[in-house]
Coordinates of C-alpha atoms in Angstrom, one line a residue:
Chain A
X1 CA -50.0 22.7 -33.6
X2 CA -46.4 21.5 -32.6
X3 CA -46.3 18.4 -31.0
X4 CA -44.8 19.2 -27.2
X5 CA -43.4 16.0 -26.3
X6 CA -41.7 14.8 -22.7
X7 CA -38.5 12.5 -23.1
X8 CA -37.9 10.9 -19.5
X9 CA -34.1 11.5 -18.4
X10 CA -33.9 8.4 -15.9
X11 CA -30.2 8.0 -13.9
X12 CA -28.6 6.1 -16.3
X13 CA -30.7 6.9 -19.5
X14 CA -28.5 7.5 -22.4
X15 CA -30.5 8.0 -25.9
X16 CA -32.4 10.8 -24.3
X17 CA -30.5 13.0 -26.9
X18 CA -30.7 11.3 -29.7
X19 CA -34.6 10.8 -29.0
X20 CA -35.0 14.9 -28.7
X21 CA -32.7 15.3 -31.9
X22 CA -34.8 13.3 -33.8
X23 CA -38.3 14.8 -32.7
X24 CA -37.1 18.0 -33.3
X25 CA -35.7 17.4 -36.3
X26 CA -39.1 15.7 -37.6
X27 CA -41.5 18.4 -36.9
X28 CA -41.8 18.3 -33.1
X29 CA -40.9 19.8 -30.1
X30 CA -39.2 18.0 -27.1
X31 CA -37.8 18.5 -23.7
X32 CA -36.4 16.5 -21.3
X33 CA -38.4 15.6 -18.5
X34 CA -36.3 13.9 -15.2
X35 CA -37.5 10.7 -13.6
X36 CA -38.0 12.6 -10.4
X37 CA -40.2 15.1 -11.2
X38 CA -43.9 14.1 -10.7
X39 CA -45.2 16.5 -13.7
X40 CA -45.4 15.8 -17.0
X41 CA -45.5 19.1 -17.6
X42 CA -48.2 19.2 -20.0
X43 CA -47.0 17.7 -22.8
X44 CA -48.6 15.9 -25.1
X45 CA -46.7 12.4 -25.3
X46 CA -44.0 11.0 -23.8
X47 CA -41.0 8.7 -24.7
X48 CA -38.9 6.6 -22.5
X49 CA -35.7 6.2 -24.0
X50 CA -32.8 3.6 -24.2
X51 CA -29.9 3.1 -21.7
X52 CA -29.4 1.5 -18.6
X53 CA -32.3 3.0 -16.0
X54 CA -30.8 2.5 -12.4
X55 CA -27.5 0.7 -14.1
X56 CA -30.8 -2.2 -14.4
X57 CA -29.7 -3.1 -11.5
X58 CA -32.0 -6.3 -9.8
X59 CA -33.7 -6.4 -13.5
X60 CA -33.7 -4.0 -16.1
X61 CA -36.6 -1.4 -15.4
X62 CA -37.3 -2.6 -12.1
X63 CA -36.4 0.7 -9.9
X64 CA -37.4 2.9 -13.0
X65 CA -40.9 1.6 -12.7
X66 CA -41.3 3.5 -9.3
X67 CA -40.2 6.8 -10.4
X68 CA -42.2 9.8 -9.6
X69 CA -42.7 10.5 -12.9
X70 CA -43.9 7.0 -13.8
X71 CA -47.5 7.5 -12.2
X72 CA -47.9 10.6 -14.6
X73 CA -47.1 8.4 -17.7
X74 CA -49.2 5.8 -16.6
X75 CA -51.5 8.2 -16.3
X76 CA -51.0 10.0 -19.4
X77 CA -51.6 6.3 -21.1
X78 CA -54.8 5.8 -19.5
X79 CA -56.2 8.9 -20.9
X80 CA -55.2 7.6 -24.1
X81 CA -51.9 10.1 -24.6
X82 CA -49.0 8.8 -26.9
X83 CA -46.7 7.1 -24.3
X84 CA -43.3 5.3 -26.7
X85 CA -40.7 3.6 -24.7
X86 CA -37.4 2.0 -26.6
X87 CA -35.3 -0.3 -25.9
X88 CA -35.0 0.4 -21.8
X89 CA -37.6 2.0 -21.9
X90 CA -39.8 -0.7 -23.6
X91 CA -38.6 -2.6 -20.5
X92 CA -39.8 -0.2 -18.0
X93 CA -43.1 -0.3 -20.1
X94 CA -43.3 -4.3 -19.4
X95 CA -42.1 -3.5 -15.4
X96 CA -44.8 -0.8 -15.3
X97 CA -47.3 -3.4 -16.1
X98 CA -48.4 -0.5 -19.1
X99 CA -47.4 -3.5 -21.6
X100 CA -47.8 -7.1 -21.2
X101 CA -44.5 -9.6 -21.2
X102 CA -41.1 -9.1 -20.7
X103 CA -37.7 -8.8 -21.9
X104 CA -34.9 -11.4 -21.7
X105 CA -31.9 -12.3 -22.4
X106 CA -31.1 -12.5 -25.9
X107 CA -31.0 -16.3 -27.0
X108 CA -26.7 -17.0 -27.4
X109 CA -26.6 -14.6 -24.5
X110 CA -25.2 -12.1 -26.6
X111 CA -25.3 -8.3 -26.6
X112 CA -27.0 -7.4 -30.2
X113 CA -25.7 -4.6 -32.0
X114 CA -26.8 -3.8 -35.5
X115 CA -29.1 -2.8 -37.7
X116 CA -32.1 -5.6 -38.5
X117 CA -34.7 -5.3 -40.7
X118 CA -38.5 -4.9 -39.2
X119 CA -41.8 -5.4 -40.9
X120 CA -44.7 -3.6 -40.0
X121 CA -47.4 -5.3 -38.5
X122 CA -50.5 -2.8 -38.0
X123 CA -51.0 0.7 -38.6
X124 CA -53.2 1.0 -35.6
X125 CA -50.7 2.3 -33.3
X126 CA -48.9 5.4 -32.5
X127 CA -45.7 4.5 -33.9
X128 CA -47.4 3.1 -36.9
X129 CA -49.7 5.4 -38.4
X130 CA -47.6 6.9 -41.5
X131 CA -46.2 3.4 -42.6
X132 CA -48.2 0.7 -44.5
X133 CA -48.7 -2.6 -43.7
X134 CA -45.6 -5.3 -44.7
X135 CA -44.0 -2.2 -44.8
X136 CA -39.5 -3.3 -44.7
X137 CA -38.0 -1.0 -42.4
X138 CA -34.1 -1.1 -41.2
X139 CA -33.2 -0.1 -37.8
X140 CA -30.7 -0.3 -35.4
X141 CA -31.2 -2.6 -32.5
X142 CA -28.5 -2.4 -29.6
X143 CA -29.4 -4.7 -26.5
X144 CA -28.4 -7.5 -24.2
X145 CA -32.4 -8.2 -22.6
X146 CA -34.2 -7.9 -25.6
X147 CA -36.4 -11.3 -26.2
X148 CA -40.0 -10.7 -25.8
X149 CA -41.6 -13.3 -23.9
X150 CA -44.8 -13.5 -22.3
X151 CA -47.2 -16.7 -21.6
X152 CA -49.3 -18.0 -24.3
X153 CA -52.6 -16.3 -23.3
X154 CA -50.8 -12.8 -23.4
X155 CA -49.4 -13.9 -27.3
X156 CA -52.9 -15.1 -28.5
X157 CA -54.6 -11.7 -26.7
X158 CA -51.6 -9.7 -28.7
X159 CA -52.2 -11.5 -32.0
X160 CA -56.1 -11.0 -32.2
X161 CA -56.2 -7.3 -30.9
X162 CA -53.6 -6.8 -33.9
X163 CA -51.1 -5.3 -31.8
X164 CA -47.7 -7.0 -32.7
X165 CA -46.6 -3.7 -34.0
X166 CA -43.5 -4.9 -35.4
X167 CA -41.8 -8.0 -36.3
X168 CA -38.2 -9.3 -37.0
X169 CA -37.7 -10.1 -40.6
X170 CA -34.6 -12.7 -39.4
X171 CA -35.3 -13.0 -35.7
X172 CA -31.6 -11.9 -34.2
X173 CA -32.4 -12.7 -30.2
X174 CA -34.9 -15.3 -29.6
X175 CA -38.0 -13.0 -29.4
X176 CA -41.2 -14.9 -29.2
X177 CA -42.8 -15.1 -32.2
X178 CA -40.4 -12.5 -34.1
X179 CA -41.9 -9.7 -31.8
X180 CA -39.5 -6.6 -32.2
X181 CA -42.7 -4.5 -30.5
X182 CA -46.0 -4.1 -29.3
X183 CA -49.1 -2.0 -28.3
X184 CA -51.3 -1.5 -25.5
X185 CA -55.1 -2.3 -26.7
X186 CA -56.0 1.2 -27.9
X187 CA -52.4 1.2 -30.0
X188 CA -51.4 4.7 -27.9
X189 CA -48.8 2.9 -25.6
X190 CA -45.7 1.0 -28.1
X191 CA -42.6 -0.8 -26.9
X192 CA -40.0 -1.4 -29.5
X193 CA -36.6 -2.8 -28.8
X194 CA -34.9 -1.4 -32.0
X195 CA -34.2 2.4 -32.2
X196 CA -36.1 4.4 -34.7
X197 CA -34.6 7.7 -33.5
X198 CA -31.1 6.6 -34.6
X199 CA -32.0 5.9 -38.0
X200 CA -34.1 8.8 -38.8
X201 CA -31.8 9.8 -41.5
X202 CA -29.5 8.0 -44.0
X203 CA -26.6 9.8 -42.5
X204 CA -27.1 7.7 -39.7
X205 CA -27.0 4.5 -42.0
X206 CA -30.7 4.7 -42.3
X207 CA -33.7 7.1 -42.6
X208 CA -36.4 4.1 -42.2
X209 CA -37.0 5.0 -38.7
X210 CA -37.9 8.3 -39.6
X211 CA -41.7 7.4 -41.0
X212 CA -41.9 6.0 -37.1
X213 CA -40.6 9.2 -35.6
X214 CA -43.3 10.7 -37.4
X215 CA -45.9 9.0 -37.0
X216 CA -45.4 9.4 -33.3
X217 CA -44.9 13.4 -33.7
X218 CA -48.5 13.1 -35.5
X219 CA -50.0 10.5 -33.0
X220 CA -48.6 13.2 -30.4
X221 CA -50.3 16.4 -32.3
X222 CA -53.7 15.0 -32.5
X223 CA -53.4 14.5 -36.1
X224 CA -52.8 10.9 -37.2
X225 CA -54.7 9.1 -33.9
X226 CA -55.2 5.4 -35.0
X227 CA -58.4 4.2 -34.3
X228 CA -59.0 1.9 -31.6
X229 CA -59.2 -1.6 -32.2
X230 CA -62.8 -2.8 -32.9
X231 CA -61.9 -5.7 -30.1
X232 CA -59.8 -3.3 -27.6
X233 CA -61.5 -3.3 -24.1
X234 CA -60.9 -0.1 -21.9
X235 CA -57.9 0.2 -20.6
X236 CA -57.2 -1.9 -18.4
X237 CA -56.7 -0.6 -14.6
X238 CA -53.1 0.1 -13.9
X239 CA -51.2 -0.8 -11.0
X240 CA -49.5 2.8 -10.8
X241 CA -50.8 4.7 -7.4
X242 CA -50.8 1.8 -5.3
X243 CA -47.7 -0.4 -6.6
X244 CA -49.4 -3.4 -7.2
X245 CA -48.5 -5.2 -10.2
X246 CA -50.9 -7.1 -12.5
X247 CA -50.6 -11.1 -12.9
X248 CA -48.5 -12.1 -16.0
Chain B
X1 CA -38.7 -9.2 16.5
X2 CA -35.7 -9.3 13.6
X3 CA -35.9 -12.0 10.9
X4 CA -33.0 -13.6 8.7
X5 CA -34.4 -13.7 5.0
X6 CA -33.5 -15.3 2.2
X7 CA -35.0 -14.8 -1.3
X8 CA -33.9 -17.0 -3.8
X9 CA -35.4 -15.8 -7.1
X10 CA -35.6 -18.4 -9.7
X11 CA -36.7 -18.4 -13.9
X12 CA -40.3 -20.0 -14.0
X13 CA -40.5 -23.7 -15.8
X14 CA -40.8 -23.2 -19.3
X15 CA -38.7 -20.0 -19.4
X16 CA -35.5 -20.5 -21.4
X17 CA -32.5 -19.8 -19.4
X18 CA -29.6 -19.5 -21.5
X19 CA -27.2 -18.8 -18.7
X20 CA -28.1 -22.1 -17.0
X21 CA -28.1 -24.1 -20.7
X22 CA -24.9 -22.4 -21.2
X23 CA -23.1 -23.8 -18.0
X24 CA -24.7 -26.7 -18.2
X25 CA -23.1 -27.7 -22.1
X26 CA -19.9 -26.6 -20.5
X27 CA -20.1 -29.2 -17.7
X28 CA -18.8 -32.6 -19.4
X29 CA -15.5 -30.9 -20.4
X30 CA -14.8 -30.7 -17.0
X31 CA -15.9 -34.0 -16.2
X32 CA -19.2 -33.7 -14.3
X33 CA -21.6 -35.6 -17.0
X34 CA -23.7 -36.5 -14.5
X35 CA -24.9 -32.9 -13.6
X36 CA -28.6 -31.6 -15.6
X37 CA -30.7 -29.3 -15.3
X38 CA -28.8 -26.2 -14.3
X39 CA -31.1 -23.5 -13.8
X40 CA -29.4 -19.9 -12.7
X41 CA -31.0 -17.8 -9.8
X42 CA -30.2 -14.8 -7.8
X43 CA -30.2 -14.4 -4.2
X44 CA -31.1 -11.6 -1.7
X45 CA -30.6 -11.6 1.7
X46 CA -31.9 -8.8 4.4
X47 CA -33.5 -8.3 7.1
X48 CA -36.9 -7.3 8.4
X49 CA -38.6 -6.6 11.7
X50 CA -41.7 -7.7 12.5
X51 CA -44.8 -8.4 15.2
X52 CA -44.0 -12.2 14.6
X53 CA -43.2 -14.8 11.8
X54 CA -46.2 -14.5 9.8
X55 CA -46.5 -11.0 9.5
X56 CA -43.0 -11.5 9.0
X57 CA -43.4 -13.8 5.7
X58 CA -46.8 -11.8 4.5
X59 CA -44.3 -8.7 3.9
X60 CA -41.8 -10.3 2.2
X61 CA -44.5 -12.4 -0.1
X62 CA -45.6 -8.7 -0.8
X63 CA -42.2 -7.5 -1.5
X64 CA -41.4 -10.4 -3.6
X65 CA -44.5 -10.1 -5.8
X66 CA -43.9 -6.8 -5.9
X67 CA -40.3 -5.6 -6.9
X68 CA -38.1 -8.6 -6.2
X69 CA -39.3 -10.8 -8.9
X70 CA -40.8 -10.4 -12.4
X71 CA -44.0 -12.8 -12.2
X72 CA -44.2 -13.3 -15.9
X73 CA -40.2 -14.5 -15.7
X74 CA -39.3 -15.7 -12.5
X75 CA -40.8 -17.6 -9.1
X76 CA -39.1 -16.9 -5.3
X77 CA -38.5 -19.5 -2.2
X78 CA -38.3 -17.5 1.2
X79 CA -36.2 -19.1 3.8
X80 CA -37.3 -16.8 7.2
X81 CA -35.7 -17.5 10.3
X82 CA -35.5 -15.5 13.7
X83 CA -32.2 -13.3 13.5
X84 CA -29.6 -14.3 15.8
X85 CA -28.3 -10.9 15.3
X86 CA -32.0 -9.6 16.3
X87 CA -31.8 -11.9 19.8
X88 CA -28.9 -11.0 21.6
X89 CA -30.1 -7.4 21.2

């Protein structure tokens, strides 16, 4: 079965294309799914792509978190469906309260652009799945808010439920403990700040982020679903129909 | 009644602010050595009607928790007054 998978058009998303090219070009289907729309229209995973949601105005993903749509993705993550969000939309991930932490400024208050080199962290996630472990991969990153920070409870909960997905090889914005991305506790929900569907093939200056892209398509067809984490606890109950958002 | 607000929303201690560090190196070339600890902040000022002051301040401590501030980055201060604007209406 094709992979039918949503990309979330937000006003003032702009790698929505670039994230449908490169799905479709891997194996799956995608279709562009706007912010306003409170149906996911069945598809099987979602991604939340890069740009500038709401020109980030107040902070970046703070108006995209209260999208229609954004109920339906939370909800599509608490029953466990593939839910990727890059760059922005690893941001409105963090603002959704759907992953832990946030994004900052980089460190040198600089706006980052190009291509790093990741290491892979875990296979247990939906991004993951096709790589290996200390797997080298070279991406693009492109941001201004793109330090991960979170308190140190959050890191050490992060650390033993193995999901620091990815890691920067030479840490280019201050991220807290090299974190380039991360996973919600069952490994379904990833926020990277690099961009895997811009390097899906070496006329793009790198395939590497290909093996990502499809290990998303798979987590998104049913075929490659990592197994949940021995430690993972349920879900945990998401602050999505009535606003609320959960402590740090 | 019409109340005055004022959010100031601030980075949490502990939270690097490289905006703040930033001005803050830049200071002694100008002269002002004895200036530390810059910290950078926005502000948001509105409005709000309300039965009285404390309802008043339990909305805007929900709106602030809520959408104006980030918990796990920044902290707010409300300064709420009675509008002057609201009173002569």
């Amino acid at each position: 079965m094709t992979a039918r998978i949503g990309v979330v058009v937000f006003p003032g998303s702009n790698c929505e294309h670039d994230a449908v090219e490169a799905l479709c070009a891997l194996g799956g289907s995608a279709e562009l799914l706007w912010h306003d729309e409170a149906s996911l229209r069945g598809v099987d995973g979602v991604v939340l792509p890069g740009g500038f949601a709401h020109g980030d105005y107040l902070r970046t993903g703070a108006i995209a978190r209260f999208s229609p749509v954004m109920e339906a993705v939370a909800e599509l993550a608490r029953a466990g469906g593939p839910v990727l969000g890059i760059c922005n939309g690893f941001q409105i991930l963090t603002e959704a309260g759907l992953l832990p932490g946030a994004l900052q400024k980089n460190r040198g208050l600089k706006f980052l652009c190009a291509t790093v080199e990741l290491r892979v962290e875990t296979t247990a996630s939906a991004l993951t799945s096709l790589t290996a472990a200390g797997d080298s991969l070279r991406v693009p990153i492109n941001h201004f808010e793109g330090a991960y920070t979170c308190d140190p409870a959050t890191l050490e909960e992060l650390r033993a439920g193995d999901r620091v997905v990815l890691r920067y090889v030479d840490n280019p914005n201050g991220s807290l403990d090299d974190i380039a991305g991360i996973c919600s506790p069952a490994g379904n929900v990833v926020g990277l700040m690099p961009h895997p569907e811009r390097a899906w093939d070496r006329l793009l200056g790198s395939g590497d982020g290909a093996v990502l892209v499809r290990s998303f398509i798979a987590a998104c067809a049913g075929e490659r679903w990592p197994a949940p984490h021995p430690a993972a606890p349920a879900y945990p109950s998401l602050p999505a129909s009535s606003g609320a958002r959960p402590g740090p | 009644m019409t109340f005055d607000v004022l959010v100031e929303v601030s980075l949490r201690p502990g939270i690097a602010d490289p905006q703040g560090a930033t001005v803050e190196r830049s200071l002694p070339r100008l002269g002002f050595d004895e200036v530390h600890g810059v910290r950078m902040g926005k502000a948001v000022r509105f409005t709000i009607d309300a039965a009285d002051e404390e309802a008043a301040l339990r909305r805007v401590d929900e709106l602030c928790r809520r959408f104006l501030t980030n918990p796990v980055l920044e902290d707010s201060t409300v300064t709420l007054e009675p509008s002057a604007q609201g009173a002569r209406r």
